[in-house]
Tab-separated table of C-alpha atoms in Angstrom:
chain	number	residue	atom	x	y	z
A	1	UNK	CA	-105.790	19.431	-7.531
A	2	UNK	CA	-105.531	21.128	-3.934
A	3	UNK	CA	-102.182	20.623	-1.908
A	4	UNK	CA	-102.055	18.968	1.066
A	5	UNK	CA	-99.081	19.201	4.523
A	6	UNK	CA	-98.408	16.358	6.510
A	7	UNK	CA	-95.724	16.237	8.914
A	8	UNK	CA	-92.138	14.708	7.504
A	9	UNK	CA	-92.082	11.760	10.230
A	10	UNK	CA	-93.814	10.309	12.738
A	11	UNK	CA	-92.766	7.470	14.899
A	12	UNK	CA	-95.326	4.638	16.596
A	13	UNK	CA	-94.331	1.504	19.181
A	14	UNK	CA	-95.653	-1.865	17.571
A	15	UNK	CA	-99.598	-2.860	18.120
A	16	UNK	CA	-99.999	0.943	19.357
A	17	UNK	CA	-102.855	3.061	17.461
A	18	UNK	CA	-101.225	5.186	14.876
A	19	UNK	CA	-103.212	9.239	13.631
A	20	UNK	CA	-101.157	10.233	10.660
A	21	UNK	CA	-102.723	13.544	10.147
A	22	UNK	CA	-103.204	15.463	6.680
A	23	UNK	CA	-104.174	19.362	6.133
A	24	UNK	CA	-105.957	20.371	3.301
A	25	UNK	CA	-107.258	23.791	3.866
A	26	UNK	CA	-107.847	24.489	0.108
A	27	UNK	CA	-110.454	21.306	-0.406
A	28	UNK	CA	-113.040	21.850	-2.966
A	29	UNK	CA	-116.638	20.294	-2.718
A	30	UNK	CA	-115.750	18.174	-5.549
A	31	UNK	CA	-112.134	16.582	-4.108
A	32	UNK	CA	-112.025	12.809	-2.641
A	33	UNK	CA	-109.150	12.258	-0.050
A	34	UNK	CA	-107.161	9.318	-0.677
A	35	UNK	CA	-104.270	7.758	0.920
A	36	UNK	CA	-101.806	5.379	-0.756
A	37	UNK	CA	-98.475	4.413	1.189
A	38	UNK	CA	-95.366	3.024	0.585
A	39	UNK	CA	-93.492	0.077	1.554
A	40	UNK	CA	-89.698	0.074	1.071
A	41	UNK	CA	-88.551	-1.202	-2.172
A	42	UNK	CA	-92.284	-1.199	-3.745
A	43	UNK	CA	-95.087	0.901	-5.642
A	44	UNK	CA	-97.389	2.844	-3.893
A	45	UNK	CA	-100.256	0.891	-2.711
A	46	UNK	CA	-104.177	2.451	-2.410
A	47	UNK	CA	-105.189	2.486	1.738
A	48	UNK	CA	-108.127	4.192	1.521
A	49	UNK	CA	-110.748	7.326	0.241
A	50	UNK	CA	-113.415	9.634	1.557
A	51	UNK	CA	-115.439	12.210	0.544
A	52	UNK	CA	-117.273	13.506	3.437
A	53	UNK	CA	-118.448	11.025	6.041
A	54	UNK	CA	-115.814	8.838	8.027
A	55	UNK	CA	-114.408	5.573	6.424
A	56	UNK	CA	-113.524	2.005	7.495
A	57	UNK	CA	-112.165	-0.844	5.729
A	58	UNK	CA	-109.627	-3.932	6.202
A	59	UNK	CA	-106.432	-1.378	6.944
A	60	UNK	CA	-107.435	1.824	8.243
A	61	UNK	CA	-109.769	4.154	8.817
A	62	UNK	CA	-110.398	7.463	7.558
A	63	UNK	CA	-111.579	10.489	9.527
A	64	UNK	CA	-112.832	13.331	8.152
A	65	UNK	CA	-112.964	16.901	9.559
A	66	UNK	CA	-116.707	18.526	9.457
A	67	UNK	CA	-115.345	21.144	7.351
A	68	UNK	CA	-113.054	19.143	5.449
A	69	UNK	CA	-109.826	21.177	5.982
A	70	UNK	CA	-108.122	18.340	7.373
A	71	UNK	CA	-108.222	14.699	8.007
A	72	UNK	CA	-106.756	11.576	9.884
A	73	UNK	CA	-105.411	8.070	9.025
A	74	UNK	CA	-106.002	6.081	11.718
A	75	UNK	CA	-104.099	2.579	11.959
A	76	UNK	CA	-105.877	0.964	15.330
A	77	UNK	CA	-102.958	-1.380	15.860
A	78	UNK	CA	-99.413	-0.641	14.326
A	79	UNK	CA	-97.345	-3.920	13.305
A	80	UNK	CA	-94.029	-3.708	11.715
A	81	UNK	CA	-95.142	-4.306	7.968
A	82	UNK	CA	-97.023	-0.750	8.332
A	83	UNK	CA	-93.527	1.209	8.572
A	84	UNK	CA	-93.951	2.853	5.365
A	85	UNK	CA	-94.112	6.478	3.510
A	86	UNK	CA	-97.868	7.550	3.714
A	87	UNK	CA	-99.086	9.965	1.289
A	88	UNK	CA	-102.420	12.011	1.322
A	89	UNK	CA	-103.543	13.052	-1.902
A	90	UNK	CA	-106.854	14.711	-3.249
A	91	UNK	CA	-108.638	13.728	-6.392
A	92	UNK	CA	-111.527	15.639	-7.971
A	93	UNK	CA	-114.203	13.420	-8.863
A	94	UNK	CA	-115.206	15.650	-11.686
A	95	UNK	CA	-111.497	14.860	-13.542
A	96	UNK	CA	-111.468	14.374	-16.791
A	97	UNK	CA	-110.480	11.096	-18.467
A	98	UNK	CA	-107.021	12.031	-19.012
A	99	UNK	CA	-106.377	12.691	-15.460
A	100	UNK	CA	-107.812	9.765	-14.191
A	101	UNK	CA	-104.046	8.184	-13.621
A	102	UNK	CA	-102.772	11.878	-12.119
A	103	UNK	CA	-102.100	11.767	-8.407
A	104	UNK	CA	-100.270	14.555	-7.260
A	105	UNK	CA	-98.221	13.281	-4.793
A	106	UNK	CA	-96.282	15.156	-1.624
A	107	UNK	CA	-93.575	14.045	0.194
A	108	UNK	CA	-95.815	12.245	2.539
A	109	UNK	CA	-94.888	10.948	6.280
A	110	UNK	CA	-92.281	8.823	6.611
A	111	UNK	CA	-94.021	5.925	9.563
A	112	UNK	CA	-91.226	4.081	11.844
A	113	UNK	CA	-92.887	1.228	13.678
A	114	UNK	CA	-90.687	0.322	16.862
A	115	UNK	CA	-91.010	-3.303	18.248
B	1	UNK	CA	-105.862	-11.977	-10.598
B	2	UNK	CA	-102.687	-10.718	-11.859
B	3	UNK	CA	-100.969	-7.361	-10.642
B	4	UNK	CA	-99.279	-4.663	-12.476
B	5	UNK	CA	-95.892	-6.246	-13.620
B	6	UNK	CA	-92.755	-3.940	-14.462
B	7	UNK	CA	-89.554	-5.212	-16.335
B	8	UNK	CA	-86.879	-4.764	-16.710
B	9	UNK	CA	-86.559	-4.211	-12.410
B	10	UNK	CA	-83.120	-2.742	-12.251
B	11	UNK	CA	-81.207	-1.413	-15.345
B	12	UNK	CA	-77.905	0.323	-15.487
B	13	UNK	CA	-77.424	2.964	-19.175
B	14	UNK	CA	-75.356	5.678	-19.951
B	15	UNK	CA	-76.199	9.077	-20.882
B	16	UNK	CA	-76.959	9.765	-24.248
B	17	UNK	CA	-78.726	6.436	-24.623
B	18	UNK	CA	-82.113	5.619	-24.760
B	19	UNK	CA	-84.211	2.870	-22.586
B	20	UNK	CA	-87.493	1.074	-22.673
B	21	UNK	CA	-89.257	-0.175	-19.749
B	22	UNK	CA	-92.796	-2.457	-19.899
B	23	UNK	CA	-95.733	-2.727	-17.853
B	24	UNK	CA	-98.448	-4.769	-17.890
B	25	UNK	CA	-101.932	-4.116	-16.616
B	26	UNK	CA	-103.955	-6.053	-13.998
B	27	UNK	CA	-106.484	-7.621	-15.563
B	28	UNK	CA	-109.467	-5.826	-16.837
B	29	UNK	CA	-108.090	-2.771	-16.791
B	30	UNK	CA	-107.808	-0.505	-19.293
B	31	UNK	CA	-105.900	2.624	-18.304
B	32	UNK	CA	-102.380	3.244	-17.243
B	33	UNK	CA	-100.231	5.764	-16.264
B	34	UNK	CA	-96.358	6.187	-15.589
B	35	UNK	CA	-94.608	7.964	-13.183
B	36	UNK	CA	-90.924	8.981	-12.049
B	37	UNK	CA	-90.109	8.842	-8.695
B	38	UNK	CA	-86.991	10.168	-7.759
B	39	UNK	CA	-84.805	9.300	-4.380
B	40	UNK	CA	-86.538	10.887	-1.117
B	41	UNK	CA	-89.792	12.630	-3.781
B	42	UNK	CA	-92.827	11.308	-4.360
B	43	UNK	CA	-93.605	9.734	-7.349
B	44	UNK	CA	-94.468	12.560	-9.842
B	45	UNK	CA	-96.853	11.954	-13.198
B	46	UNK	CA	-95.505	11.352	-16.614
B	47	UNK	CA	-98.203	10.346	-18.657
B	48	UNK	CA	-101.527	8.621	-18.905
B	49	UNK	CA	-102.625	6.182	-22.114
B	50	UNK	CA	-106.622	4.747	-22.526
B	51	UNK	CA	-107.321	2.607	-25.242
B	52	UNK	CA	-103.919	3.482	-26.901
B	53	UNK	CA	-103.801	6.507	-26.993
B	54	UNK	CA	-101.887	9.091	-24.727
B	55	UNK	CA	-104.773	11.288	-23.089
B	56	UNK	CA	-102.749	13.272	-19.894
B	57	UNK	CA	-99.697	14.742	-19.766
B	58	UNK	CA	-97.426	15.876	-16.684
B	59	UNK	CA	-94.582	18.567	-17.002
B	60	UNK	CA	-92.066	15.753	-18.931
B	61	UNK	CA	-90.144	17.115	-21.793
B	62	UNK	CA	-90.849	14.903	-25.181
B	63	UNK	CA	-88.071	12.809	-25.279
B	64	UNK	CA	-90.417	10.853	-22.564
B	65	UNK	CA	-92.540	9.088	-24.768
B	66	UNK	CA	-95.130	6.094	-24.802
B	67	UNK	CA	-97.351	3.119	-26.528
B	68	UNK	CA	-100.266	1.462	-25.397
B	69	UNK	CA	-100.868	-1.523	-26.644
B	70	UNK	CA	-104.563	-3.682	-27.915
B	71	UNK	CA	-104.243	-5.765	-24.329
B	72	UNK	CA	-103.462	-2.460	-22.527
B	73	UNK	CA	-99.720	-3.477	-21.829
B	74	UNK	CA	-97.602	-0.468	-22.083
B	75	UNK	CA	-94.409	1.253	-22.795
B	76	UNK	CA	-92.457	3.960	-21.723
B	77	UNK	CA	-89.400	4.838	-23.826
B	78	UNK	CA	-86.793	7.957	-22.697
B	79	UNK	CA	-84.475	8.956	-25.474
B	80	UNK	CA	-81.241	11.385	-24.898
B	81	UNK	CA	-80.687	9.854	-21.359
B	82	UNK	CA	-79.275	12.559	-18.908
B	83	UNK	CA	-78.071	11.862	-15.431
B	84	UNK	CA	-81.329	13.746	-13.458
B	85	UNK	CA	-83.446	10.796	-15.421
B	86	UNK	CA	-82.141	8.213	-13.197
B	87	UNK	CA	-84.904	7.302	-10.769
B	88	UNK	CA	-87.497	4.714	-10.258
B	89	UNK	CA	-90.398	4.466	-12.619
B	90	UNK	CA	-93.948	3.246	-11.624
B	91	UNK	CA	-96.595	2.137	-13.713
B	92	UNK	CA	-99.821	2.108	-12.369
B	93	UNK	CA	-102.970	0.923	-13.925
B	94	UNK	CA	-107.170	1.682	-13.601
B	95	UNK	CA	-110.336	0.278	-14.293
B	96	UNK	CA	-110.925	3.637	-16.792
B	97	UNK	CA	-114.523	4.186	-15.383
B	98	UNK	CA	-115.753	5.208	-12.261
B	99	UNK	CA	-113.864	8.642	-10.834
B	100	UNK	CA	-112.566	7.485	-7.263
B	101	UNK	CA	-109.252	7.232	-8.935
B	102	UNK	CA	-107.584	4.144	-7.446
B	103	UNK	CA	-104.655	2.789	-9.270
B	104	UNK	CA	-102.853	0.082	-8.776
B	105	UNK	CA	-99.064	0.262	-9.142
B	106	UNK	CA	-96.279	-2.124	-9.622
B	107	UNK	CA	-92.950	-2.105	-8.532
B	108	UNK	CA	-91.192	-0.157	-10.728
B	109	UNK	CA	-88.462	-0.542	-12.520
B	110	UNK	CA	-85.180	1.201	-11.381
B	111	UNK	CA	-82.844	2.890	-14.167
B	112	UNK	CA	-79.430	4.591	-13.020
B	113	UNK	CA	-77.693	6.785	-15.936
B	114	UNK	CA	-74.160	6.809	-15.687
């Protein structure tokens, strides 16, 4: 699986929009981008996934470059339970069975939420 | 519908010794996969098991071993404990089909080697 660089740390005032941003210059046609965070004390926990076109669900959103090299997590309104490690990982699609369970995890970005 | 589950949640051995930690899959699924996580890392892959058998290995030595059992529980047994094992572990478990790759960890189970 390709690497990805995110910065170490970012900080974000409560109910403020949050852009966690992820580089990936070495995507293949084939990768998904997901994101999974973590809360202190916990397992990771799935946020969301893209291929190509922007995503949207219950807890982010997900924007894509047009050439893929990069992408964004977007939380639209920061609360305090979203100070947490987020990691951007890439997953080919065409993985075999027996890497189904493989995320290759980074460091990730280390989110402080400020009241 | 029931999470991952991890026990024991903290655990204290000594080196030389060996430990067993549990997981339990969410329902329905049939896959699961361990990893170590190690203070201030990201978790990093240990294994993967589907339908009992072991079918993906990270870069763990084999005194990291495993079982999958008929209900797709799990088990993750380290033998020879040395102090760089001590660490969190996650399980994390999968549907099996589909190739979006979501899992869906639990909380992991914290071991300290003294």
């Amino acid at each position: 699986d390709a690497k990805t660089t995110q910065p170490n740390s970012m900080e974000s005032n409560e109910e403020e929009p949050v852009h966690l941003p992820c580089n990936h210059s070495t995507i293949s046609g084939t990768d998904y981008i997901h994101w999974y965070r973590q809360l202190p004390s916990q397992g990771p926990e799935y946020v969301i996934h893209g291929l190509t076109s922007n995503v949207n669900n219950r807890m982010a959103s997900l924007a894509i470059a047009e050439d893929r090299k990069s992408s964004t997590l977007i939380l639209h309104r920061a609360t305090l339970r979203d100070a947490a490690v987020y990691y951007c990982i890439l997953r080919d699609w065409r993985a075999p069975g027996g890497s189904q369970g493989n995320l290759i995890f980074g460091k990730g970005t280390k989110l402080s939420v400020k009241p | 519908e029931t999470g991952v589950t991890q026990s024991p949640t903290h655990l204290i051995k000594t080196r030389g010794q060996q430990v067993t930690l549990r997981c339990s899959s969410q329902s329905g699924h049939n896959t699961v996969s361990w990893y170590q996580q190690a203070l201030g890392q990201g978790p990093q892959f240990i294994f993967q098991y589907y339908r009992e058998e072991e079918n993906g290995r990270g870069n763990f030595p084999p005194r990291f071993s495993g079982l999958q059992f008929p209900n797709y529980s799990s088990e993750l047994n380290v033998n020879a404990l040395e102090l760089d094992d001590s660490a969190l572990y996650l399980c994390a478990s999968s549907p099996g089909t589909g190739s979006t790759g979501e899992l869906f960890f639990g909380e992991g189970s914290r071991l300290t080697v003294l």
